[in-house]
Short mmCIF file of C-alpha atoms in Angstrom, two decimals:
data_model
loop_
_atom_site.label_atom_id
_atom_site.label_comp_id
_atom_site.label_asym_id
_atom_site.label_seq_id
_atom_site.Cartn_x
_atom_site.Cartn_y
_atom_site.Cartn_z
CA MET A 1 -88.08 -24.49 8.17
CA ALA A 2 -85.01 -26.19 6.77
CA THR A 3 -83.71 -29.32 8.15
CA GLN A 4 -80.46 -29.83 9.14
CA ARG A 5 -78.17 -33.04 8.03
CA PRO A 6 -76.65 -35.07 10.62
CA PRO A 7 -72.75 -34.63 10.23
CA GLU A 8 -71.00 -36.96 8.05
CA PRO A 9 -69.01 -39.76 10.16
CA PRO A 10 -65.36 -39.46 10.14
CA THR A 11 -63.54 -41.49 7.65
CA PRO A 12 -61.24 -43.96 9.26
CA PRO A 13 -57.57 -43.73 8.64
CA PRO A 14 -56.09 -46.14 6.12
CA GLY A 15 -55.11 -49.75 7.27
CA PRO A 16 -51.95 -51.41 6.65
CA GLY A 17 -51.27 -51.43 2.95
CA GLU A 18 -53.75 -49.02 2.02
CA GLY A 19 -52.98 -45.33 1.33
CA SER A 20 -50.87 -43.57 -1.25
CA PRO A 21 -47.14 -44.90 -2.08
CA GLU A 22 -45.79 -41.77 -0.09
CA GLU A 23 -47.66 -42.89 2.97
CA GLN A 24 -46.19 -46.12 2.57
CA LEU A 25 -42.69 -44.75 2.09
CA SER A 26 -42.79 -42.45 4.81
CA GLU A 27 -44.28 -45.27 7.10
CA ALA A 28 -41.37 -47.59 5.85
CA ALA A 29 -38.93 -44.89 6.67
CA VAL A 30 -40.08 -44.41 10.33
CA ILE A 31 -39.74 -48.02 10.78
CA ALA A 32 -36.15 -48.12 9.19
CA MET A 33 -35.37 -45.09 11.43
CA HIS A 34 -35.58 -47.29 14.68
CA SER A 35 -32.42 -49.09 13.53
CA ASP A 36 -30.80 -45.69 12.75
CA PRO A 37 -27.72 -44.86 15.06
CA ARG A 38 -28.95 -41.39 15.36
CA PHE A 39 -32.13 -42.31 16.39
CA GLN A 40 -30.68 -44.82 19.00
CA THR A 41 -28.23 -42.05 20.11
CA LEU A 42 -31.32 -39.77 20.74
CA LYS A 43 -33.25 -42.45 22.49
CA LYS A 44 -30.39 -43.37 24.65
CA SER A 45 -29.74 -39.54 25.58
CA LEU A 46 -33.64 -39.17 26.62
CA TYR A 47 -33.55 -42.54 28.69
CA SER A 48 -30.21 -41.34 30.39
CA PHE A 49 -32.43 -38.47 31.92
CA ILE A 50 -35.84 -39.93 32.28
CA PHE A 51 -34.94 -43.17 34.20
CA PRO A 52 -32.62 -41.78 36.74
CA MET A 53 -34.66 -38.83 37.59
CA SER A 54 -38.08 -40.95 37.52
CA LEU A 55 -36.36 -43.34 39.97
CA ALA A 56 -35.12 -40.51 42.20
CA PHE A 57 -38.38 -38.97 42.31
CA MET A 58 -40.18 -42.29 43.11
CA ALA A 59 -37.63 -42.65 46.13
CA TRP A 60 -38.22 -39.36 47.34
CA TYR A 61 -42.04 -39.76 47.14
CA LEU A 62 -42.00 -43.10 48.82
CA LEU A 63 -39.83 -41.56 51.51
CA TYR A 64 -42.45 -38.84 52.21
CA VAL A 65 -45.29 -41.57 52.17
CA PHE A 66 -43.51 -44.30 54.30
CA MET A 67 -42.48 -41.45 56.81
CA THR A 68 -46.10 -40.14 56.95
CA ALA A 69 -47.28 -43.70 57.60
CA PHE A 70 -44.66 -45.04 60.08
CA ALA A 71 -42.77 -42.21 61.76
CA ARG A 72 -45.67 -40.11 62.56
CA ASP A 73 -43.95 -38.59 65.57
CA LEU A 74 -41.12 -37.23 63.61
CA MET A 75 -43.77 -36.01 60.87
CA SER A 76 -45.64 -34.17 63.28
CA THR A 77 -42.81 -32.13 64.64
CA GLN A 78 -43.79 -28.59 64.60
CA LEU A 79 -41.23 -26.36 62.96
CA PHE A 80 -42.77 -23.13 63.41
CA GLY A 81 -46.38 -21.87 64.19
CA ASN A 82 -48.83 -24.73 62.77
CA VAL A 83 -46.05 -25.79 60.08
CA ASN A 84 -44.91 -29.42 61.00
CA LEU A 85 -42.45 -31.48 59.05
CA ALA A 86 -44.99 -33.42 57.17
CA LEU A 87 -46.08 -29.99 55.65
CA VAL A 88 -42.90 -29.03 54.48
CA PHE A 89 -42.19 -32.36 52.88
CA GLY A 90 -45.38 -32.13 50.91
CA VAL A 91 -44.68 -28.54 49.90
CA LEU A 92 -41.09 -29.89 48.92
CA GLN A 93 -42.92 -32.60 46.69
CA PHE A 94 -44.36 -29.81 44.50
CA VAL A 95 -41.14 -27.93 44.41
CA THR A 96 -39.26 -31.03 43.49
CA THR A 97 -42.15 -31.63 40.40
CA PHE A 98 -41.41 -28.33 39.04
CA GLY A 99 -37.46 -28.42 39.38
CA ILE A 100 -37.61 -31.52 37.73
CA ALA A 101 -39.72 -30.26 34.82
CA ILE A 102 -37.31 -27.24 34.56
CA LEU A 103 -34.23 -29.56 34.67
CA TYR A 104 -35.74 -31.40 31.67
CA SER A 105 -36.69 -28.39 29.68
CA SER A 106 -33.00 -27.27 30.04
CA TYR A 107 -31.66 -30.87 29.28
CA SER A 108 -33.98 -31.11 26.28
CA ARG A 109 -32.89 -27.87 24.78
CA LYS A 110 -29.20 -28.64 25.27
CA ARG A 111 -29.13 -32.39 24.38
CA LEU A 112 -32.12 -33.52 22.69
CA ASP A 113 -33.67 -30.95 20.41
CA THR A 114 -30.71 -30.74 18.16
CA ALA A 115 -30.42 -34.39 17.70
CA ALA A 116 -34.36 -34.63 17.10
CA ALA A 117 -34.04 -31.94 14.53
CA VAL A 118 -31.45 -34.02 12.72
CA VAL A 119 -33.62 -37.13 12.99
CA ARG A 120 -36.65 -35.47 11.75
CA GLU A 121 -34.72 -33.79 8.90
CA ALA A 122 -33.36 -37.42 7.86
CA LEU A 123 -36.99 -38.71 7.76
CA GLU A 124 -38.32 -35.72 5.65
CA ASN A 125 -35.48 -35.92 3.21
CA GLY A 126 -35.63 -40.01 2.72
CA ASP A 127 -32.67 -40.66 4.76
CA GLY A 128 -34.56 -42.59 7.21
CA GLY A 129 -32.63 -45.64 8.52
CA THR A 130 -29.43 -45.24 6.39
CA GLY A 131 -27.39 -43.23 8.99
CA LYS A 132 -25.74 -40.99 6.43
#
């Protein structure tokens, strides 16, 4: 009967100052890219969608929570059959979540993907951080 050897432990990634010169150059390019105007514009475009949409969703969610906690009479209003206002609010939370995901996908496709491709290409071509 043959015995199996235990698997080799994974090798840790190289630390700072280790690795090939190409790895060091790409790391330096990535760090330099943070000050590149193209990257700054991309980041600003991303944040201009994420922050307002996150705040709007949190406000909508907190409205649901507070109304459930403090406006029980209103939330227990029967709309039809066994469906009350609280149930409709709860289902609308899911609808809102999917709606935001669809909006983000569209926004990303129209405004972020092209700019991200330009930034990625600049990094791959060694143009990181120069803004050319």
